[in-house]
Amino acid sequence: MGAAVSVDSPVIITIDGPAGTGKSTVSQMLAARLGLDFLDTGAMYRAAAAILIDRNIDRQETGELISAVLGADLHFDWSQDPPTILAWDNPIDHRIRQADVTAVVSFVASIADLRHHMVRKQRVIGSQHPRLVTEGRDQGSVVFPDAAVKFYLDANPEVRARRRVHQLAKRGDVVDLQEMCERIVKRDRMDSTRSDGPLMCPEDAIRVDTSTLSLEEVVDTLERYSRERIASMLDGP
Ligand code: DC
């Protein structure tokens, strides 16, 4: 493992891409290797989806949902590794990974006013943690357009479905592969066709297809590229 990126200057690295590309694990590993903080923005949308369900808010009542999310004061506990998310000061990491939350989160993430709130919150986090690997769908395109390094991870839907089924099996949840593949394709479609902050590969991002790569290979590729890019930035034009 190489050393932490030993500069005080801000370094934002964005990692976007669809579900099942290993984004979350890859981002955490990359952040650890480079000595940067790690932000999981999907956790923020998942938290909003959990609030919708647990507060019995009607899907049409988006104003009510946004008020509840504002009241919840979503924030991360940065003393944990990876940082845990809290709503009303209660840790909700376990809750946000449950199947009912996953089933509605794409809908919740398509609410434009909610996205504006999340984007503002993420930029505040970026100013408080300016040495950051942040992962999501719109981090390089919308939230941090001036990020030092941008990645877009992709993989074919079948590979992504297989990874997800495997992940759930480790937790004791059995899900049919075909069904998972259909769910993933549907979620991709919702995430990439919404009008606000759609899932997309920013023009200046490095696209990495992880279909045939191991986790280590993906992280090695991203680490190598990030170190080169950061070194050339520090050298100046
Ligand atoms: O990465 P994930 O599966 O935890 O993301 C959950 C949902 O939130 C997914 O439907 C995409 C959405 N999301 C988003 O729209 N924008 C982000 N920056 C992060 C996640």
Coordinates of N, CA and C and ligand atoms in Angstrom, one line a residue:
M1 N 0.8 -1.2 0.0 CA 0.0 0.0 0.0 C 0.9 1.2 0.0
G2 N 0.5 2.3 -0.8 CA 1.3 3.5 -0.9 C 1.0 4.4 0.3
A3 N 1.7 5.5 0.4 CA 1.5 6.4 1.6 C 0.2 7.2 1.3
A4 N -0.3 7.9 2.4 CA -1.4 8.8 2.3 C -0.9 10.0 1.4
V5 N -1.9 10.6 0.7 CA -1.5 11.7 -0.1 C -1.1 12.9 0.8
S6 N 0.3 13.1 0.8 CA 0.8 13.9 1.9 C 0.8 15.4 1.5
V7 N -0.3 16.0 1.3 CA -0.4 17.4 1.1 C -1.6 17.9 1.9
D8 N -1.6 19.2 2.2 CA -2.7 19.8 3.0 C -3.8 20.3 2.0
S9 N -3.5 20.3 0.7 CA -4.4 20.9 -0.2 C -5.7 20.0 -0.4
P10 N -6.8 20.6 -0.7 CA -8.0 19.8 -0.8 C -7.9 18.9 -2.0
V11 N -8.4 17.7 -1.8 CA -8.4 16.7 -2.9 C -9.8 16.0 -2.9
I12 N -10.6 16.3 -3.8 CA -11.9 15.7 -3.9 C -11.9 14.6 -5.0
I13 N -12.2 13.4 -4.7 CA -12.3 12.4 -5.7 C -13.7 11.9 -5.8
T14 N -14.3 11.9 -7.0 CA -15.7 11.5 -7.1 C -15.8 10.1 -7.8
I15 N -16.6 9.3 -7.3 CA -16.8 8.0 -7.9 C -18.3 7.8 -8.1
D16 N -18.8 7.8 -9.4 CA -20.2 7.6 -9.7 C -20.3 6.3 -10.4
G17 N -21.6 5.9 -10.5 CA -21.9 4.6 -11.3 C -23.1 3.9 -10.8
P18 N -23.6 3.0 -11.5 CA -24.8 2.3 -11.0 C -24.6 1.3 -9.9
A19 N -25.7 0.8 -9.3 CA -25.6 -0.2 -8.2 C -24.9 -1.5 -8.7
G20 N -24.1 -2.0 -7.8 CA -23.5 -3.4 -8.0 C -22.2 -3.3 -8.7
T21 N -21.6 -2.1 -8.9 CA -20.3 -2.0 -9.5 C -19.2 -2.1 -8.5
G22 N -19.6 -2.2 -7.2 CA -18.6 -2.3 -6.1 C -18.1 -0.9 -5.6
K23 N -18.9 0.1 -6.1 CA -18.5 1.5 -5.8 C -18.2 1.8 -4.3
S24 N -19.1 1.3 -3.4 CA -19.0 1.6 -2.0 C -17.7 1.0 -1.4
T25 N -17.4 -0.2 -1.7 CA -16.2 -0.9 -1.1 C -15.0 -0.3 -1.8
V26 N -15.0 -0.1 -3.1 CA -13.9 0.5 -3.8 C -13.6 1.9 -3.2
S27 N -14.6 2.7 -3.0 CA -14.4 4.1 -2.5 C -13.8 4.1 -1.1
Q28 N -14.3 3.2 -0.3 CA -13.8 3.1 1.1 C -12.3 2.7 1.0
M29 N -12.0 1.7 0.2 CA -10.6 1.2 0.1 C -9.7 2.3 -0.4
L30 N -10.2 3.0 -1.5 CA -9.3 4.0 -2.1 C -9.1 5.1 -1.1
A31 N -10.1 5.5 -0.3 CA -10.0 6.6 0.7 C -9.0 6.2 1.7
A32 N -9.0 4.9 2.2 CA -8.1 4.4 3.2 C -6.7 4.4 2.6
R33 N -6.5 4.0 1.4 CA -5.1 4.0 0.8 C -4.5 5.4 0.7
L34 N -5.4 6.3 0.4 CA -4.9 7.7 0.1 C -4.9 8.6 1.3
G35 N -5.5 8.1 2.4 CA -5.6 8.9 3.6 C -6.7 10.0 3.5
L36 N -7.8 9.7 2.8 CA -8.8 10.7 2.6 C -10.1 10.2 3.4
D37 N -11.0 11.1 3.6 CA -12.3 10.8 4.2 C -13.2 10.1 3.1
F38 N -14.2 9.5 3.6 CA -15.1 8.7 2.7 C -16.6 9.2 2.9
L39 N -17.3 9.5 1.8 CA -18.7 9.9 1.9 C -19.5 9.0 1.0
D40 N -20.5 8.4 1.6 CA -21.5 7.5 0.9 C -22.8 8.3 0.8
T41 N -23.0 9.0 -0.4 CA -24.2 9.8 -0.6 C -25.4 9.0 -0.8
G42 N -25.3 7.8 -1.2 CA -26.5 6.9 -1.3 C -27.1 6.7 0.0
A43 N -26.3 6.7 1.1 CA -26.9 6.5 2.5 C -27.8 7.7 2.8
M44 N -27.6 8.9 2.2 CA -28.4 10.0 2.5 C -29.8 9.9 1.9
Y45 N -29.8 9.4 0.6 CA -31.1 9.1 -0.1 C -31.8 8.0 0.6
R46 N -31.0 7.0 1.0 CA -31.6 5.8 1.7 C -32.3 6.3 3.0
A47 N -31.6 7.2 3.7 CA -32.1 7.7 5.0 C -33.5 8.4 4.7
A48 N -33.5 9.2 3.6 CA -34.8 9.9 3.3 C -35.9 8.8 3.0
A49 N -35.5 7.7 2.3 CA -36.5 6.7 2.0 C -37.0 6.0 3.3
A50 N -36.1 5.8 4.2 CA -36.5 5.2 5.5 C -37.4 6.1 6.3
I51 N -37.2 7.4 6.2 CA -38.0 8.3 6.9 C -39.4 8.3 6.2
L52 N -39.5 8.2 4.9 CA -40.8 8.2 4.2 C -41.6 7.0 4.7
I53 N -40.9 5.8 4.8 CA -41.7 4.6 5.2 C -42.0 4.7 6.7
D54 N -41.0 5.0 7.6 CA -41.2 4.9 9.0 C -42.1 6.0 9.6
R55 N -42.2 7.1 8.9 CA -43.1 8.1 9.3 C -44.5 8.1 8.6
N56 N -44.7 7.0 7.8 CA -45.9 6.8 7.1 C -46.3 8.0 6.3
I57 N -45.3 8.5 5.6 CA -45.6 9.7 4.7 C -46.1 9.3 3.3
D58 N -47.1 9.9 2.9 CA -47.7 9.5 1.5 C -46.6 9.9 0.5
R59 N -46.4 9.0 -0.5 CA -45.4 9.3 -1.6 C -45.7 10.6 -2.3
Q60 N -47.0 11.0 -2.4 CA -47.3 12.3 -3.1 C -46.9 13.5 -2.3
E61 N -46.8 13.3 -0.9 CA -46.6 14.5 0.0 C -45.1 14.8 0.1
T62 N -44.5 15.3 -1.0 CA -43.1 15.5 -1.0 C -42.7 16.6 -0.1
G63 N -43.6 17.6 0.1 CA -43.2 18.7 1.0 C -43.1 18.2 2.4
E64 N -44.0 17.3 2.8 CA -44.0 16.7 4.2 C -42.7 15.9 4.3
L65 N -42.3 15.1 3.3 CA -41.1 14.3 3.4 C -39.9 15.3 3.6
I66 N -39.8 16.3 2.8 CA -38.6 17.2 2.9 C -38.6 17.9 4.3
S67 N -39.7 18.3 4.8 CA -39.7 18.8 6.2 C -39.2 17.8 7.2
A68 N -39.7 16.6 7.0 CA -39.2 15.5 8.0 C -37.7 15.3 7.8
V69 N -37.2 15.3 6.6 CA -35.8 15.1 6.4 C -35.0 16.3 7.0
L70 N -35.5 17.5 6.8 CA -34.8 18.7 7.4 C -34.8 18.5 8.9
G71 N -35.9 18.1 9.5 CA -36.0 18.0 10.9 C -35.1 16.9 11.4
A72 N -34.8 15.9 10.6 CA -34.0 14.7 11.0 C -32.5 15.1 11.2
D73 N -32.2 16.3 10.6 CA -30.8 16.7 10.6 C -29.8 15.6 10.3
L74 N -30.0 15.0 9.1 CA -29.1 13.9 8.7 C -27.6 14.3 8.8
H75 N -26.8 13.5 9.5 CA -25.4 13.8 9.5 C -24.6 12.5 9.8
F76 N -23.3 12.6 9.6 CA -22.5 11.4 9.7 C -21.7 11.5 11.0
D77 N -21.4 10.3 11.6 CA -20.5 10.3 12.7 C -19.1 9.9 12.1
W78 N -18.3 10.9 12.0 CA -17.0 10.8 11.3 C -15.9 10.1 12.2
S79 N -16.3 9.7 13.5 CA -15.4 9.0 14.3 C -15.4 7.5 14.0
Q80 N -16.4 7.1 13.2 CA -16.6 5.7 12.8 C -15.9 5.5 11.5
D81 N -15.5 4.3 11.2 CA -14.9 3.9 10.0 C -15.5 2.7 9.4
P82 N -16.4 2.8 8.3 CA -16.7 4.0 7.6 C -17.7 4.8 8.5
P83 N -17.8 6.1 8.2 CA -18.7 7.0 9.0 C -20.2 6.5 8.9
T84 N -20.9 6.5 10.1 CA -22.2 6.1 10.1 C -23.2 7.2 10.0
I85 N -24.4 6.9 9.5 CA -25.4 8.0 9.3 C -26.4 8.1 10.5
L86 N -26.8 9.3 10.9 CA -27.7 9.4 12.0 C -28.9 10.3 11.5
A87 N -30.1 10.0 12.0 CA -31.3 10.8 11.8 C -31.9 11.0 13.2
W88 N -32.2 12.3 13.5 CA -32.7 12.6 14.9 C -31.7 12.1 15.9
D89 N -30.4 12.1 15.6 CA -29.3 11.7 16.4 C -29.2 10.2 16.7
N90 N -30.1 9.4 16.0 CA -30.0 7.9 16.1 C -29.3 7.3 14.9
P91 N -28.4 6.4 15.2 CA -27.7 5.7 14.0 C -28.8 4.9 13.3
I92 N -28.8 5.0 11.9 CA -29.8 4.3 11.1 C -29.1 3.4 10.0
D93 N -27.8 3.1 10.2 CA -27.2 2.3 9.1 C -27.8 1.0 8.8
H94 N -28.2 0.3 9.8 CA -28.9 -1.0 9.6 C -30.2 -0.8 8.8
R95 N -31.0 0.1 9.3 CA -32.3 0.4 8.7 C -32.2 0.7 7.2
I96 N -31.3 1.5 6.8 CA -31.3 2.0 5.4 C -30.9 0.9 4.4
R97 N -30.3 -0.2 4.9 CA -30.0 -1.3 4.0 C -31.1 -2.3 3.8
Q98 N -32.2 -2.1 4.5 CA -33.3 -3.1 4.4 C -34.0 -3.0 3.1
A99 N -34.7 -4.2 2.7 CA -35.2 -4.3 1.4 C -36.4 -3.3 1.1
D100 N -37.2 -3.0 2.1 CA -38.3 -2.0 1.8 C -37.7 -0.6 1.5
V101 N -36.6 -0.3 2.1 CA -36.0 1.0 1.8 C -35.4 1.0 0.3
T102 N -34.7 -0.1 0.0 CA -34.1 -0.2 -1.3 C -35.2 -0.1 -2.4
A103 N -36.4 -0.7 -2.1 CA -37.5 -0.7 -3.1 C -38.0 0.7 -3.4
V104 N -37.9 1.6 -2.5 CA -38.5 3.0 -2.7 C -37.4 4.1 -3.0
V105 N -36.1 3.7 -2.8 CA -35.1 4.8 -2.8 C -35.0 5.5 -4.1
S106 N -35.2 4.8 -5.2 CA -35.0 5.4 -6.5 C -36.1 6.5 -6.7
F107 N -37.3 6.1 -6.2 CA -38.4 7.1 -6.3 C -38.0 8.4 -5.5
V108 N -37.6 8.1 -4.2 CA -37.2 9.3 -3.3 C -36.1 10.1 -4.0
A109 N -35.1 9.4 -4.6 CA -34.0 10.1 -5.2 C -34.4 10.9 -6.4
S110 N -35.6 10.7 -6.9 CA -36.0 11.4 -8.1 C -36.8 12.7 -7.8
I111 N -37.0 13.0 -6.5 CA -37.7 14.2 -6.0 C -36.7 15.4 -6.1
A112 N -36.9 16.3 -7.1 CA -36.0 17.4 -7.3 C -35.6 18.2 -6.1
D113 N -36.7 18.7 -5.3 CA -36.4 19.5 -4.2 C -35.6 18.8 -3.1
L114 N -35.8 17.5 -3.0 CA -35.0 16.8 -2.0 C -33.6 16.7 -2.5
R115 N -33.4 16.5 -3.8 CA -32.0 16.4 -4.3 C -31.3 17.7 -4.1
H116 N -32.0 18.9 -4.3 CA -31.3 20.2 -4.0 C -30.8 20.3 -2.6
H117 N -31.7 19.8 -1.7 CA -31.3 19.8 -0.3 C -30.0 18.9 0.0
M118 N -30.0 17.7 -0.6 CA -28.9 16.8 -0.5 C -27.6 17.3 -1.1
V119 N -27.8 18.0 -2.3 CA -26.6 18.5 -3.0 C -26.0 19.6 -2.1
R120 N -26.8 20.5 -1.5 CA -26.3 21.5 -0.6 C -25.6 20.9 0.6
K121 N -26.2 19.9 1.2 CA -25.6 19.2 2.3 C -24.3 18.6 2.0
Q122 N -24.2 18.0 0.8 CA -23.0 17.3 0.4 C -21.9 18.3 0.1
R123 N -22.2 19.5 -0.4 CA -21.2 20.5 -0.6 C -20.7 21.0 0.8
V124 N -21.6 21.2 1.7 CA -21.1 21.6 3.1 C -20.2 20.5 3.6
I125 N -20.5 19.3 3.5 CA -19.6 18.2 3.9 C -18.3 18.3 3.2
G126 N -18.3 18.6 1.9 CA -17.1 18.7 1.1 C -16.2 19.9 1.6
S127 N -16.9 20.9 2.1 CA -16.1 22.0 2.6 C -15.5 21.7 4.0
Q128 N -16.2 20.9 4.8 CA -15.7 20.5 6.1 C -14.7 19.3 6.0
H129 N -14.8 18.6 5.0 CA -13.9 17.4 4.7 C -13.4 17.5 3.3
P130 N -12.5 18.5 3.1 CA -12.0 18.8 1.7 C -11.1 17.8 1.2
R131 N -10.7 16.8 2.0 CA -9.9 15.7 1.4 C -10.8 14.4 1.5
L132 N -11.4 14.2 0.3 CA -12.6 13.3 0.4 C -12.7 12.4 -0.9
V133 N -13.1 11.2 -0.6 CA -13.6 10.3 -1.7 C -15.1 10.2 -1.6
T134 N -15.8 10.7 -2.5 CA -17.3 10.7 -2.4 C -17.9 9.9 -3.5
E135 N -18.9 9.0 -3.1 CA -19.5 8.2 -4.1 C -21.0 8.3 -4.2
G136 N -21.5 8.2 -5.5 CA -22.9 8.3 -5.7 C -23.3 8.2 -7.1
R137 N -24.2 9.1 -7.6 CA -24.6 9.1 -9.0 C -24.3 10.4 -9.7
D138 N -24.2 11.5 -8.9 CA -24.1 12.8 -9.5 C -22.9 13.6 -8.9
Q139 N -22.0 12.9 -8.3 CA -20.9 13.6 -7.5 C -20.0 14.3 -8.4
G140 N -19.6 13.7 -9.6 CA -18.7 14.4 -10.5 C -19.5 15.3 -11.4
S141 N -20.7 15.0 -11.7 CA -21.5 15.8 -12.7 C -22.1 17.0 -12.1
V142 N -22.7 16.9 -10.9 CA -23.4 18.0 -10.3 C -22.8 18.6 -9.0
V143 N -22.5 17.7 -8.1 CA -22.1 18.2 -6.7 C -20.7 18.8 -6.7
F144 N -19.8 18.1 -7.3 CA -18.4 18.6 -7.3 C -17.8 18.6 -8.7
P145 N -18.3 19.5 -9.5 CA -17.9 19.5 -10.9 C -16.4 19.8 -11.1
D146 N -15.8 20.5 -10.0 CA -14.4 20.8 -10.1 C -13.5 19.8 -9.4
A147 N -14.0 18.6 -9.1 CA -13.2 17.6 -8.4 C -11.9 17.3 -9.1
A148 N -10.9 17.0 -8.3 CA -9.6 16.8 -8.9 C -9.5 15.6 -9.7
V149 N -10.2 14.5 -9.3 CA -10.3 13.3 -10.0 C -11.7 12.7 -10.1
K150 N -12.1 12.3 -11.2 CA -13.5 11.7 -11.3 C -13.4 10.3 -12.0
F151 N -14.2 9.4 -11.3 CA -14.3 8.1 -11.9 C -15.7 7.7 -12.2
Y152 N -16.0 6.9 -13.1 CA -17.3 6.3 -13.4 C -17.1 4.8 -13.5
L153 N -17.7 4.1 -12.5 CA -17.5 2.6 -12.5 C -18.8 2.0 -13.2
D154 N -18.5 1.0 -14.0 CA -19.6 0.3 -14.7 C -19.4 -1.2 -14.7
A155 N -20.4 -1.9 -14.9 CA -20.3 -3.4 -15.1 C -21.6 -3.9 -15.8
N156 N -21.5 -5.0 -16.5 CA -22.8 -5.4 -17.1 C -23.8 -5.8 -16.1
P157 N -25.1 -5.6 -16.4 CA -26.2 -5.9 -15.4 C -26.1 -7.3 -14.8
E158 N -25.8 -8.3 -15.6 CA -25.8 -9.6 -15.0 C -24.7 -9.8 -14.0
V159 N -23.6 -9.3 -14.2 CA -22.5 -9.3 -13.3 C -22.9 -8.6 -12.0
R160 N -23.5 -7.5 -12.2 CA -23.9 -6.7 -11.0 C -25.0 -7.4 -10.2
A161 N -25.9 -8.0 -10.9 CA -26.9 -8.8 -10.2 C -26.3 -10.0 -9.4
R162 N -25.3 -10.6 -10.0 CA -24.7 -11.8 -9.4 C -24.0 -11.3 -8.1
R163 N -23.3 -10.2 -8.2 CA -22.6 -9.7 -7.0 C -23.6 -9.4 -5.9
R164 N -24.7 -8.7 -6.2 CA -25.7 -8.3 -5.3 C -26.3 -9.5 -4.6
V165 N -26.7 -10.6 -5.4 CA -27.3 -11.8 -4.9 C -26.3 -12.4 -3.9
H166 N -25.0 -12.4 -4.2 CA -24.0 -13.0 -3.4 C -23.9 -12.3 -2.1
Q167 N -23.9 -11.0 -2.2 CA -23.8 -10.1 -1.0 C -25.0 -10.3 -0.1
L168 N -26.2 -10.4 -0.6 CA -27.4 -10.7 0.2 C -27.4 -12.0 0.8
A169 N -26.8 -13.0 0.1 CA -26.8 -14.4 0.6 C -25.9 -14.5 1.8
K170 N -24.9 -13.6 1.8 CA -24.0 -13.6 3.0 C -24.7 -13.1 4.2
R171 N -25.8 -12.3 4.0 CA -26.6 -11.8 5.1 C -27.7 -12.7 5.4
G172 N -27.8 -13.8 4.6 CA -28.9 -14.8 4.9 C -30.2 -14.5 4.1
D173 N -30.1 -13.5 3.1 CA -31.3 -13.3 2.3 C -31.1 -14.0 0.9
V174 N -32.1 -14.8 0.5 CA -32.0 -15.5 -0.7 C -32.9 -14.7 -1.8
V175 N -32.2 -14.3 -2.9 CA -33.0 -13.6 -3.9 C -32.6 -14.3 -5.3
D176 N -33.6 -14.5 -6.1 CA -33.4 -15.1 -7.4 C -32.6 -14.2 -8.3
L177 N -31.6 -14.8 -9.1 CA -30.7 -14.0 -9.9 C -31.4 -13.2 -11.0
Q178 N -32.4 -13.9 -11.7 CA -33.1 -13.2 -12.7 C -33.9 -12.0 -12.2
E179 N -34.5 -12.3 -11.1 CA -35.3 -11.2 -10.5 C -34.4 -10.0 -10.1
M180 N -33.3 -10.3 -9.5 CA -32.3 -9.2 -9.2 C -31.9 -8.5 -10.4
C181 N -31.6 -9.2 -11.5 CA -31.2 -8.5 -12.7 C -32.3 -7.6 -13.2
E182 N -33.5 -8.0 -13.2 CA -34.6 -7.1 -13.6 C -34.7 -5.9 -12.7
R183 N -34.6 -6.1 -11.4 CA -34.7 -5.0 -10.4 C -33.6 -4.0 -10.7
I184 N -32.4 -4.5 -11.0 CA -31.2 -3.6 -11.2 C -31.4 -2.8 -12.5
V185 N -31.9 -3.4 -13.5 CA -32.1 -2.7 -14.8 C -33.2 -1.6 -14.6
K186 N -34.2 -2.0 -13.8 CA -35.3 -1.0 -13.6 C -34.8 0.2 -12.8
R187 N -33.9 -0.1 -11.8 CA -33.4 1.0 -10.9 C -32.4 1.9 -11.8
D188 N -31.6 1.2 -12.6 CA -30.7 2.0 -13.5 C -31.5 3.0 -14.4
R189 N -32.7 2.4 -14.9 CA -33.5 3.2 -15.8 C -34.0 4.4 -15.0
M190 N -34.6 4.2 -13.8 CA -35.1 5.3 -13.0 C -34.0 6.3 -12.7
D191 N -32.8 5.8 -12.3 CA -31.7 6.7 -11.9 C -31.2 7.5 -13.1
S192 N -31.2 6.9 -14.3 CA -30.6 7.6 -15.4 C -31.5 8.5 -16.2
T193 N -32.8 8.3 -16.0 CA -33.8 9.1 -16.8 C -34.4 10.2 -16.0
R194 N -34.2 10.3 -14.7 CA -34.8 11.4 -13.9 C -34.2 12.8 -14.4
S195 N -35.0 13.8 -14.3 CA -34.5 15.1 -14.9 C -33.4 15.8 -14.0
D196 N -33.4 15.5 -12.7 CA -32.5 16.2 -11.9 C -31.4 15.3 -11.4
G197 N -30.1 15.6 -11.7 CA -29.0 14.8 -11.3 C -29.0 13.4 -11.7
P198 N -29.3 13.1 -13.0 CA -29.4 11.7 -13.4 C -28.0 11.0 -13.4
L199 N -28.1 9.7 -13.2 CA -26.9 8.9 -13.3 C -26.3 9.1 -14.7
M200 N -25.0 9.6 -14.7 CA -24.4 9.7 -16.0 C -22.9 9.8 -15.8
C201 N -22.2 9.5 -16.9 CA -20.7 9.5 -16.8 C -20.3 10.9 -17.2
P202 N -19.7 11.7 -16.2 CA -19.2 13.0 -16.6 C -18.2 13.0 -17.7
E203 N -18.1 14.0 -18.6 CA -17.2 14.0 -19.7 C -15.8 13.8 -19.3
D204 N -15.4 14.4 -18.2 CA -14.0 14.3 -17.8 C -13.7 13.2 -16.8
A205 N -14.6 12.2 -16.7 CA -14.4 11.1 -15.8 C -13.7 9.9 -16.5
I206 N -12.9 9.2 -15.7 CA -12.3 8.0 -16.2 C -13.3 6.9 -16.0
R207 N -13.7 6.2 -17.1 CA -14.7 5.1 -17.0 C -13.9 3.8 -16.8
V208 N -14.3 3.0 -15.8 CA -13.7 1.8 -15.5 C -14.8 0.7 -15.5
D209 N -14.6 -0.3 -16.4 CA -15.6 -1.4 -16.5 C -15.1 -2.5 -15.6
T210 N -15.8 -2.8 -14.5 CA -15.3 -3.7 -13.5 C -15.8 -5.1 -13.7
S211 N -16.5 -5.4 -14.8 CA -17.1 -6.7 -15.0 C -16.1 -7.8 -14.8
T212 N -14.9 -7.7 -15.3 CA -14.0 -8.8 -15.3 C -12.8 -8.5 -14.3
L213 N -12.9 -7.5 -13.5 CA -11.8 -7.1 -12.6 C -12.1 -7.5 -11.2
S214 N -11.1 -7.9 -10.4 CA -11.3 -8.2 -9.0 C -11.3 -6.8 -8.3
L215 N -11.8 -6.9 -7.1 CA -11.9 -5.6 -6.2 C -10.5 -5.0 -6.2
E216 N -9.5 -5.8 -5.9 CA -8.1 -5.3 -5.7 C -7.7 -4.6 -7.0
E217 N -8.0 -5.3 -8.2 CA -7.6 -4.7 -9.5 C -8.2 -3.3 -9.7
V218 N -9.5 -3.2 -9.3 CA -10.2 -1.9 -9.5 C -9.6 -0.9 -8.6
V219 N -9.3 -1.2 -7.3 CA -8.8 -0.2 -6.4 C -7.4 0.2 -6.9
D220 N -6.6 -0.8 -7.3 CA -5.2 -0.5 -7.8 C -5.3 0.4 -8.9
T221 N -6.2 0.2 -9.9 CA -6.3 1.1 -11.1 C -6.6 2.5 -10.6
L222 N -7.6 2.6 -9.7 CA -8.1 4.0 -9.3 C -7.0 4.7 -8.5
E223 N -6.3 3.9 -7.7 CA -5.2 4.5 -6.8 C -4.1 5.0 -7.7
R224 N -3.7 4.2 -8.7 CA -2.6 4.6 -9.6 C -3.0 5.9 -10.3
Y225 N -4.2 5.9 -10.9 CA -4.6 7.0 -11.6 C -4.7 8.3 -10.7
S226 N -5.3 8.1 -9.5 CA -5.4 9.3 -8.6 C -4.1 9.8 -8.2
R227 N -3.1 9.0 -7.9 CA -1.8 9.5 -7.5 C -1.1 10.2 -8.6
E228 N -1.2 9.7 -9.9 CA -0.6 10.4 -11.0 C -1.3 11.8 -11.2
R229 N -2.6 11.8 -11.1 CA -3.4 13.0 -11.4 C -3.0 14.1 -10.3
I230 N -3.0 13.6 -9.0 CA -2.7 14.5 -7.9 C -1.3 15.1 -8.0
A231 N -0.4 14.2 -8.3 CA 1.0 14.6 -8.5 C 1.2 15.7 -9.6
S232 N 0.5 15.4 -10.7 CA 0.6 16.4 -11.8 C -0.1 17.7 -11.5
M233 N -1.2 17.7 -10.6 CA -1.8 18.9 -10.2 C -0.9 19.7 -9.3
L234 N -0.1 19.0 -8.4 CA 0.7 19.7 -7.5 C 2.0 20.3 -8.2
D235 N 2.4 19.6 -9.3 CA 3.5 20.1 -10.1 C 3.1 21.4 -10.8
G236 N 1.8 21.6 -11.0 CA 1.3 22.8 -11.7 C 1.3 22.5 -13.2
P237 N 0.8 23.5 -14.0 CA 0.7 23.3 -15.4 C 2.0 23.2 -16.1
Ligands
DC1 O1 -25.6 3.6 -4.0 P1 -26.9 3.2 -3.3 O2 -27.5 2.0 -3.8 O3 -26.8 3.2 -1.8 O4 -27.9 4.4 -3.7 C1 -29.3 4.4 -3.3 C2 -30.2 5.2 -4.3 O5 -29.9 6.5 -4.2 C3 -30.1 4.8 -5.7 O6 -31.4 4.6 -6.2 C4 -29.4 5.9 -6.4 C5 -29.7 7.1 -5.4 N1 -28.6 8.0 -5.4 C6 -28.7 9.2 -6.1 O7 -29.7 9.4 -6.8 N2 -27.7 10.1 -6.0 C7 -26.6 9.9 -5.3 N3 -25.6 10.8 -5.2 C8 -26.5 8.7 -4.5 C9 -27.5 7.7 -4.6

